[in-house]
PDB file of C-alpha atoms in Angstrom:
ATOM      1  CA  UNK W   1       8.961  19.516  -1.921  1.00 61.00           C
ATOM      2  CA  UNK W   2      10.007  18.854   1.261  1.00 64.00           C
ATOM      3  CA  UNK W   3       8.445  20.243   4.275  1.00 89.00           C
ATOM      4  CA  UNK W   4      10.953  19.211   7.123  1.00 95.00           C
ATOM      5  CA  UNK W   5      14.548  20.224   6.077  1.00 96.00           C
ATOM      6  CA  UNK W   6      17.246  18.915   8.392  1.00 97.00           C
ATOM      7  CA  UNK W   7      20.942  20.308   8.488  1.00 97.00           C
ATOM      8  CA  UNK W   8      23.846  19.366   7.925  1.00 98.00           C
ATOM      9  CA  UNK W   9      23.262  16.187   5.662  1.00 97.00           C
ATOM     10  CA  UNK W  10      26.447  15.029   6.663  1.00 97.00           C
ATOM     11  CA  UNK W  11      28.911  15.652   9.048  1.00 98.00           C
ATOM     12  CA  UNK W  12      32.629  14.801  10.485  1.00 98.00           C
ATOM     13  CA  UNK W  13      34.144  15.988  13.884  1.00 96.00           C
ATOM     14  CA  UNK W  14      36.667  15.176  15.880  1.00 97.00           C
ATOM     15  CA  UNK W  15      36.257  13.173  18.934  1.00 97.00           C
ATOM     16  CA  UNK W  16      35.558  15.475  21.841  1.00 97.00           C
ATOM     17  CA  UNK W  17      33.863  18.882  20.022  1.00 97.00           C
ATOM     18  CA  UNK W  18      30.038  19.136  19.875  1.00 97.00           C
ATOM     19  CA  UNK W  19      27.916  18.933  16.712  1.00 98.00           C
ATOM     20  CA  UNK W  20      24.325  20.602  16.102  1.00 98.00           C
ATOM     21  CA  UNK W  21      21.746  18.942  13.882  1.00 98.00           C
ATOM     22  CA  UNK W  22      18.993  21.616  12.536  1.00 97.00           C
ATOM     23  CA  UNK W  23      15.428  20.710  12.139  1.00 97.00           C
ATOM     24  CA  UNK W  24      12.932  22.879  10.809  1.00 96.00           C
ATOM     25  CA  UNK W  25       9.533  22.683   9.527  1.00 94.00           C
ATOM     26  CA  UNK W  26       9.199  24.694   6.109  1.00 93.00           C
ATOM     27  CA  UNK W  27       5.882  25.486   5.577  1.00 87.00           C
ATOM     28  CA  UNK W  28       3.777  24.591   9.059  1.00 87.00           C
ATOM     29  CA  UNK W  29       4.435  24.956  13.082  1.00 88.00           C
ATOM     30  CA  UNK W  30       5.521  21.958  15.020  1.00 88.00           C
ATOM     31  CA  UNK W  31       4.993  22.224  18.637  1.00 87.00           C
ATOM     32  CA  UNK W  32       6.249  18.832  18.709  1.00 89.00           C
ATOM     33  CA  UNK W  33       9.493  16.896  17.092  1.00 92.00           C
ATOM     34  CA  UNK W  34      10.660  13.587  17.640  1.00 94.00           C
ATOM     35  CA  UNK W  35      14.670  12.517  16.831  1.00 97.00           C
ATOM     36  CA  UNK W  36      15.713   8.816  15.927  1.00 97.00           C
ATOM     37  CA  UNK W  37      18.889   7.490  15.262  1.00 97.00           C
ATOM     38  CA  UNK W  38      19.094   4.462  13.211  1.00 97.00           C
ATOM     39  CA  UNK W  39      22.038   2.131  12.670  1.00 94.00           C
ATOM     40  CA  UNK W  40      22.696   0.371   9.355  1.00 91.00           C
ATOM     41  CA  UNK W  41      20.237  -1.925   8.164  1.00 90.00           C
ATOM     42  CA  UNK W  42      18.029  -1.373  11.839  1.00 94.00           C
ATOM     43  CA  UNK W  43      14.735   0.600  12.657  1.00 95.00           C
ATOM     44  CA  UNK W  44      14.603   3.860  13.545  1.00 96.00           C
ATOM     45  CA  UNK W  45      15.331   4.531  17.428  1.00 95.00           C
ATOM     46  CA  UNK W  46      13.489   7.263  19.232  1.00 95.00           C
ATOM     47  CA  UNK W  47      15.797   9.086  20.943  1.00 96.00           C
ATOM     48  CA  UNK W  48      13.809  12.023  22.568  1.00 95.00           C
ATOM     49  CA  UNK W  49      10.626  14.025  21.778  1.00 93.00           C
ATOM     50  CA  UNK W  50      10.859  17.904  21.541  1.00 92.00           C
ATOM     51  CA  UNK W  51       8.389  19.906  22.818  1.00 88.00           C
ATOM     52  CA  UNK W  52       8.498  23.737  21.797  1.00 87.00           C
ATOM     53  CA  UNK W  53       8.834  25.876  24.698  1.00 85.00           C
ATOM     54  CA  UNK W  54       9.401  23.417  27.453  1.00 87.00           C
ATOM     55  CA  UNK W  55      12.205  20.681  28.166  1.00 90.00           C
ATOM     56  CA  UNK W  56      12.425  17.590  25.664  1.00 93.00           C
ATOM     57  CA  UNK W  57      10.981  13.942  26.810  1.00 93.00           C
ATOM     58  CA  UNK W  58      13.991  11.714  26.472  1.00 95.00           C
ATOM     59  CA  UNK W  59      13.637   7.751  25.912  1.00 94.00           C
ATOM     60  CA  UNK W  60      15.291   5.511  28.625  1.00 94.00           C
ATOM     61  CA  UNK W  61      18.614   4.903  28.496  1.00 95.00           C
ATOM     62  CA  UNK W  62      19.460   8.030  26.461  1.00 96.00           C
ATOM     63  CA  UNK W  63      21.563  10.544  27.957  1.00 95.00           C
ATOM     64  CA  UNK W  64      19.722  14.340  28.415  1.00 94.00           C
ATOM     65  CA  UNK W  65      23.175  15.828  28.901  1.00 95.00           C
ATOM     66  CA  UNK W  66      24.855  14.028  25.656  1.00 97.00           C
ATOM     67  CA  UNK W  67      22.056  14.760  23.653  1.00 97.00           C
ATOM     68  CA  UNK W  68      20.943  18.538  24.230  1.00 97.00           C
ATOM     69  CA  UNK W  69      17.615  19.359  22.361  1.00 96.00           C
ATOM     70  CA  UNK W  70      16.353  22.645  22.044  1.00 93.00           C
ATOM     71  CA  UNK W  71      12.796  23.819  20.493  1.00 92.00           C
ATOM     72  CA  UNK W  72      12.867  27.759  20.631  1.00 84.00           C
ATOM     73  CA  UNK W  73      10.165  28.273  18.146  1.00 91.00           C
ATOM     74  CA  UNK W  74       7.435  26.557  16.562  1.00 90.00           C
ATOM     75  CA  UNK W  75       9.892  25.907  13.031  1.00 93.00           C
ATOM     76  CA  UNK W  76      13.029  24.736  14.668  1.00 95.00           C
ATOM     77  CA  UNK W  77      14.391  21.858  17.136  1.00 96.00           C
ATOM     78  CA  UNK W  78      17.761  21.533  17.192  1.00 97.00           C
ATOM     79  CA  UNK W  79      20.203  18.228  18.705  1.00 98.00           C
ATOM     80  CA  UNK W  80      23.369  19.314  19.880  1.00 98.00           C
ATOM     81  CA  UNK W  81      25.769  15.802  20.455  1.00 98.00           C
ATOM     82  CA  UNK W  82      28.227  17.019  22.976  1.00 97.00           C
ATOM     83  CA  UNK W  83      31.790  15.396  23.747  1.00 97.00           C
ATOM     84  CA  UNK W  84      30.852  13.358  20.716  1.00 97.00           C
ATOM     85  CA  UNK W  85      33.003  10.233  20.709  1.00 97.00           C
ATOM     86  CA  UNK W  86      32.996   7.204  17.910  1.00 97.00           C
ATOM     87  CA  UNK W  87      30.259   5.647  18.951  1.00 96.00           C
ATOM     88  CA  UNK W  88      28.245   8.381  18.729  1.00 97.00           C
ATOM     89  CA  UNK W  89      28.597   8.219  14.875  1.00 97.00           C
ATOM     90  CA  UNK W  90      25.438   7.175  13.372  1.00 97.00           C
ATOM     91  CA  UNK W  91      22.404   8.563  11.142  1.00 97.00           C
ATOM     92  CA  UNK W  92      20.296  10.846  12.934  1.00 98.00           C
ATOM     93  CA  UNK W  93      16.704  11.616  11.516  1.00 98.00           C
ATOM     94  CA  UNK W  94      13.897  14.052  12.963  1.00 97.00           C
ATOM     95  CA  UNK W  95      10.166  14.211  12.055  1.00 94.00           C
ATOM     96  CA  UNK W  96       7.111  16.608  12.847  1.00 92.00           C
ATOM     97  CA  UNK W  97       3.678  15.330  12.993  1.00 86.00           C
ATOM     98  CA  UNK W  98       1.112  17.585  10.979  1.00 81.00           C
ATOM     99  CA  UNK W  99      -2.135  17.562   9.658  1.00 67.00           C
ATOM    100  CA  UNK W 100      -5.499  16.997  10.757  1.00 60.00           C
ATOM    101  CA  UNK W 101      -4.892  15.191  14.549  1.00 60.00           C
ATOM    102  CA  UNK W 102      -1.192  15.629  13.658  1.00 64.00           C
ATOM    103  CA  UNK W 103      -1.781  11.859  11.780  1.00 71.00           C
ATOM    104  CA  UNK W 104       1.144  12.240   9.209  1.00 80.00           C
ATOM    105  CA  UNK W 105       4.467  12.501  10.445  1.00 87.00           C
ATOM    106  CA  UNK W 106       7.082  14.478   8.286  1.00 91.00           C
ATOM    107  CA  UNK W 107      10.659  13.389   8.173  1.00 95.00           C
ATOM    108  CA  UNK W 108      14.256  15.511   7.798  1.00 96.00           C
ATOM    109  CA  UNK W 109      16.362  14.187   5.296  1.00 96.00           C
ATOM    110  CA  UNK W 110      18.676  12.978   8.222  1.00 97.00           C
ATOM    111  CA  UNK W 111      22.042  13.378   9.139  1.00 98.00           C
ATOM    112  CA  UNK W 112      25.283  11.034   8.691  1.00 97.00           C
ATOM    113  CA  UNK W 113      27.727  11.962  11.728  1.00 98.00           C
ATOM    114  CA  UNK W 114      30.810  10.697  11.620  1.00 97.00           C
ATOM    115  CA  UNK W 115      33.456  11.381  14.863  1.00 97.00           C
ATOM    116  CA  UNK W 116      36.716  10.623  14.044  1.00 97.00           C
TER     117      UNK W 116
ATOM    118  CA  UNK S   1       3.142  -0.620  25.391  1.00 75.00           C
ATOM    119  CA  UNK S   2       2.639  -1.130  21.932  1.00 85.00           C
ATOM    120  CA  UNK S   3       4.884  -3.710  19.751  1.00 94.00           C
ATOM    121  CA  UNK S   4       5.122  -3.624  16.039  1.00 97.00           C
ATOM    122  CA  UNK S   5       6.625  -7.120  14.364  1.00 97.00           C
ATOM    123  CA  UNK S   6       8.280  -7.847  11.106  1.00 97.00           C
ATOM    124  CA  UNK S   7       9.550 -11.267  11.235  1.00 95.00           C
ATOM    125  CA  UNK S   8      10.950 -11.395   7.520  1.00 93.00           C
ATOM    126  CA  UNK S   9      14.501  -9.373   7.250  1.00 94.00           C
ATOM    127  CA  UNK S  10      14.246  -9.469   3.560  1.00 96.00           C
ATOM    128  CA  UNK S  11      12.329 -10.192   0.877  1.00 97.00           C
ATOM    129  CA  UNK S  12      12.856 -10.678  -2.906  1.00 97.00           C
ATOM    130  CA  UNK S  13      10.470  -9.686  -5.973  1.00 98.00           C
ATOM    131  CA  UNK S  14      10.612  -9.945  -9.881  1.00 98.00           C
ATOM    132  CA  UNK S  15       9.886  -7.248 -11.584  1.00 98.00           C
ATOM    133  CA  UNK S  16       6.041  -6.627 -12.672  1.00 98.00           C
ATOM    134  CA  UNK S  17       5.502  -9.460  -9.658  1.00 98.00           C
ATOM    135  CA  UNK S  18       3.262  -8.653  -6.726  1.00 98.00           C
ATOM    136  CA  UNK S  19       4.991  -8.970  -3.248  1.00 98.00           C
ATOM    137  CA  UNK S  20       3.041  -8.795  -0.130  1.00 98.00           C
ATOM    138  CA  UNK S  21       5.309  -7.340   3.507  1.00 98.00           C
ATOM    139  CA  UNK S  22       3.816  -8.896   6.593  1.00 98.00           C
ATOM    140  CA  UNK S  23       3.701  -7.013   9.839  1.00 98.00           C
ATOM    141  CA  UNK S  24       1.931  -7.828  12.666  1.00 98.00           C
ATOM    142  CA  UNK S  25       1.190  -5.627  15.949  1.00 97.00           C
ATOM    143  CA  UNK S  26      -0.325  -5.715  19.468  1.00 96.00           C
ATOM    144  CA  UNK S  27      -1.639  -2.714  21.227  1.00 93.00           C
ATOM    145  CA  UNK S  28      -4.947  -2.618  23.878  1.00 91.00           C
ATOM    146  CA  UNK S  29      -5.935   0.669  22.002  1.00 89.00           C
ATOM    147  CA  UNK S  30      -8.987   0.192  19.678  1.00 89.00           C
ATOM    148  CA  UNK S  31      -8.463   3.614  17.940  1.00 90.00           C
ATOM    149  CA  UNK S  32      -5.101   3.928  16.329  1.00 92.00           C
ATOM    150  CA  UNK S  33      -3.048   4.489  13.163  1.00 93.00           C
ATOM    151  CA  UNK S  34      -0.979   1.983  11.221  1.00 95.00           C
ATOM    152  CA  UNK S  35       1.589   3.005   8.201  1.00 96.00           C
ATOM    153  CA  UNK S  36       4.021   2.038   5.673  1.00 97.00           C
ATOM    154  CA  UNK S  37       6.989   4.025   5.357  1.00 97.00           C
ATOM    155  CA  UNK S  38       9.770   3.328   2.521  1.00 97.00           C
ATOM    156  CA  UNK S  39      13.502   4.272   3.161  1.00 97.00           C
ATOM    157  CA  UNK S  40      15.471   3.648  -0.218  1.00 96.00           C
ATOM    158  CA  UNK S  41      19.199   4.427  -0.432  1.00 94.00           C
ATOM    159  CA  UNK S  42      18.809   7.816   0.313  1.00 93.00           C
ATOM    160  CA  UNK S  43      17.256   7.177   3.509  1.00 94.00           C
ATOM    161  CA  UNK S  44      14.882   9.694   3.112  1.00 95.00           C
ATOM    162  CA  UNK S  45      11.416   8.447   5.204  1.00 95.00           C
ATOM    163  CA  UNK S  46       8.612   8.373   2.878  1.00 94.00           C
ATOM    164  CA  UNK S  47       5.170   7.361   3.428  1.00 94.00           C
ATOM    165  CA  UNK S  48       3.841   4.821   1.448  1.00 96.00           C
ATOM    166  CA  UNK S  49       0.546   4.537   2.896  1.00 96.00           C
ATOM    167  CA  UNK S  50      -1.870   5.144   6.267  1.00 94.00           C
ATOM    168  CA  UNK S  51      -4.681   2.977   7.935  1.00 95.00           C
ATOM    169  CA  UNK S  52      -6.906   4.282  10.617  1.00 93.00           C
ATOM    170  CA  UNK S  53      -8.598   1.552  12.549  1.00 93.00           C
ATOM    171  CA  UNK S  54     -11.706   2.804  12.638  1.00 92.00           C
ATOM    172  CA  UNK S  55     -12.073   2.437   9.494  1.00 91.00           C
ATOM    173  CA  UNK S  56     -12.329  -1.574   8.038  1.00 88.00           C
ATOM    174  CA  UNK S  57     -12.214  -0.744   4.474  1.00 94.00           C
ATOM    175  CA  UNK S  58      -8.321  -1.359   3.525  1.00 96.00           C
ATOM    176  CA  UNK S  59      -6.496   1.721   2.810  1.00 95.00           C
ATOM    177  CA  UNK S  60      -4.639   1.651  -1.373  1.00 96.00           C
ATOM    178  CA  UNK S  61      -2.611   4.250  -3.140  1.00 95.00           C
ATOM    179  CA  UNK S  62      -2.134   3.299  -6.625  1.00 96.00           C
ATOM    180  CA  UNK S  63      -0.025   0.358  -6.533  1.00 98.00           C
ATOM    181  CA  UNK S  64       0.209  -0.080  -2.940  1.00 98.00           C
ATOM    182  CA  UNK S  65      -2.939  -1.684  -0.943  1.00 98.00           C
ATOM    183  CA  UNK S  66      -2.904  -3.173   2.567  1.00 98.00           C
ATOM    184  CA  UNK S  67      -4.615  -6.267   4.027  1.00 98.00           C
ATOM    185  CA  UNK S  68      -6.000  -4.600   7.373  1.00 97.00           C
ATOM    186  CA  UNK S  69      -7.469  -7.338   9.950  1.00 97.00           C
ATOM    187  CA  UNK S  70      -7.972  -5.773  13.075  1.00 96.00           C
ATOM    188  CA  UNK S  71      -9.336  -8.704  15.001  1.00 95.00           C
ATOM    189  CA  UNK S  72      -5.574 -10.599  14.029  1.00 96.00           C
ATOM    190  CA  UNK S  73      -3.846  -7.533  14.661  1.00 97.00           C
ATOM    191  CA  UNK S  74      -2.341  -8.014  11.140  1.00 97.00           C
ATOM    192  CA  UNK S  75      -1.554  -5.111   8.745  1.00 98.00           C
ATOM    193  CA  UNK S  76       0.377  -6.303   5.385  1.00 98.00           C
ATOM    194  CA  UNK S  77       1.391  -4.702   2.617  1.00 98.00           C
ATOM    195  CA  UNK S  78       0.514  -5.533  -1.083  1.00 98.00           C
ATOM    196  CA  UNK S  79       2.737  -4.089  -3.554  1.00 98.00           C
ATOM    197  CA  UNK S  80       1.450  -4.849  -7.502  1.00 98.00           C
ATOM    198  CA  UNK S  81       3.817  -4.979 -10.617  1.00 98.00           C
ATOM    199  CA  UNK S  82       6.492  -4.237  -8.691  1.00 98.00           C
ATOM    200  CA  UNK S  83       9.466  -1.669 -10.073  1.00 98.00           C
ATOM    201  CA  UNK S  84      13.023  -1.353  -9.806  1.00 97.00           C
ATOM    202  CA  UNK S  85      12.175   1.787  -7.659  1.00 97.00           C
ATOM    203  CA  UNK S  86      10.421   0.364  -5.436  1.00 98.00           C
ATOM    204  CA  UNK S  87      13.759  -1.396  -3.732  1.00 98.00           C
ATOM    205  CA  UNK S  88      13.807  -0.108  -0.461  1.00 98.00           C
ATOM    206  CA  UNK S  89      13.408  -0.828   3.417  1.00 98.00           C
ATOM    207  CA  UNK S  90       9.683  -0.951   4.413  1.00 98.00           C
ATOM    208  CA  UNK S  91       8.727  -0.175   7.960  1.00 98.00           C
ATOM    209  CA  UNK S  92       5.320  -0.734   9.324  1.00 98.00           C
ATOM    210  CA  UNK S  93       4.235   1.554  12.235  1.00 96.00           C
ATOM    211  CA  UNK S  94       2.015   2.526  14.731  1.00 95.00           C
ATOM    212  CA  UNK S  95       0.729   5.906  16.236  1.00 91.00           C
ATOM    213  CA  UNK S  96      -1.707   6.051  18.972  1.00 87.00           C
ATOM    214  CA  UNK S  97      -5.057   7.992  17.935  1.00 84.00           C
ATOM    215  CA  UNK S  98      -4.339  10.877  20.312  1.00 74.00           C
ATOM    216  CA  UNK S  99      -2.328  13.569  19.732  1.00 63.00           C
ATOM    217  CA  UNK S 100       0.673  15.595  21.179  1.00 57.00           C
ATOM    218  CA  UNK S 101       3.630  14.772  22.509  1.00 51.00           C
ATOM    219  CA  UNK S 102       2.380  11.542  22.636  1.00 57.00           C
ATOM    220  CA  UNK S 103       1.761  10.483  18.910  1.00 73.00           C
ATOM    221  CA  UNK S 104       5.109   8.853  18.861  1.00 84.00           C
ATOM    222  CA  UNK S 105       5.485   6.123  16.362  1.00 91.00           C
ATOM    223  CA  UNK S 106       6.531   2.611  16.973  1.00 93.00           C
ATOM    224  CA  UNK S 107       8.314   1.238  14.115  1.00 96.00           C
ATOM    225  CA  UNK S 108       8.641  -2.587  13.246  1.00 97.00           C
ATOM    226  CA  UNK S 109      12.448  -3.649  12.672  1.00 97.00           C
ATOM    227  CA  UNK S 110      11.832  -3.092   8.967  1.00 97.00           C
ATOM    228  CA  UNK S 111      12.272  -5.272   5.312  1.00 97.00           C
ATOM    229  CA  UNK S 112      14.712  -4.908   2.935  1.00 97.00           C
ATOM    230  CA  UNK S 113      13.016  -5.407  -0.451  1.00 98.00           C
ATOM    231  CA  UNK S 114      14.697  -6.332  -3.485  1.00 98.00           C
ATOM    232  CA  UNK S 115      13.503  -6.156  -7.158  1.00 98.00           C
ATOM    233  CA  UNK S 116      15.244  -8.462  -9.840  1.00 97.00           C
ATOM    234  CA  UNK S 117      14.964  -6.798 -13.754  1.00 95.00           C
TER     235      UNK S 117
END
């Protein structure tokens, strides 16, 4: 079964509101997350790396105060898009390295937002 | 900084064929990860297989075997009697051999793979 669930799967809002994507790790801590974004038919963009109990690393050229990320415990990071406009709709995944050296990286289902 | 190539956009197989994914890489590291990740439809991430560097013998899983050559920086992907299932976009990646917040992967643009009944 799956051991990172990400919530929701999909998701519409309206141009201006704010939209939280859920990450959790079932069955194991994560002191560490990473979120992508990926466009149709293109790789998987790092967007930020989540760090439990301090601030998030973001990549260049991504905006911290767009994309909030919060890791309050060791099971959950959570991306909140704020003022989410059109061209913020795209598929949003997140992953959680684990095992021995944290070598295998576990991936959320990812999430389809759509801002209309 | 570490590059991960994958020069063919797409690739076609028949059925029961053998297809091998290319992906190349460049990195100064000498101790590092390599992988194969699917994403079918669903676009669920799935790993397909894992390489450490250290080690020369080539990694397989069942149906799935790499060609590892360190030297060329070259890290392809064998897949044998190929299946209808087995349609998907293939990534190649890399992960530095330290951990943290810095085991980011770097992922390759990625092949869509086709399988004709």
């Amino acid at each position: 079964g799956a051991v990172v669930s990400q919530h929701p799967s999909r998701v519409i809002c309206k141009s201006g509101t704010s939209v939280k994507i859920e990450c959790r790790s079932l069955d194991f801590q994560a002191t560490t997350m990473f979120w992508y974004r990926q466009f149709p038919k293109q790789s998987l963009m790092l967007m930020a790396t989540s760090n439990e109990g301090s601030k998030a690393t973001y990549e260049q050229g991504v905006e911290k105060d767009k994309f909030l990320i919060n890791h309050a415990s060791l099971t959950l990071s959570t991306l909140t898009v704020t003022s989410a406009h059109p061209e913020d709709s795209s598929f949003y995944i997140c992953s959680a390295p684990r095992g021995r050296a944290n070598t295998e990286a576990f991936f959320g289902q990812g999430t389809r937002l759509t801002v209309v | 900084a570490q590059t991960v190539t994958q020069s063919q956009p797409e690739m076609s197989v028949q059925e029961a064929e053998t297809v091998t994914l290319s992906c190349t890489y460049d990195t100064s590291e000498s101790d590092y990860y390599l992988f194969w990740y699917k994403q079918p439809p669903s676009r669920q991430m799935i790993l397909v297989i894992r390489q450490e560097a250290y080690k020369q013998q080539n990694a397989t899983e069942n149906r799935f075997s790499v060609n590892f050559q360190k030297a060329a920086k070259s890290f392809s992907l064998k897949i044998s009697d190929s299946q209808l299932g087995d349609a998907a976009m293939y990534f190649c990646a890399y992960r530095p051999y330290y951990t943290g917040a810095n085991s980011k992967l770097t992922f390759g643009k990625g092949i869509t793979l086709s399988v004709r009944p």
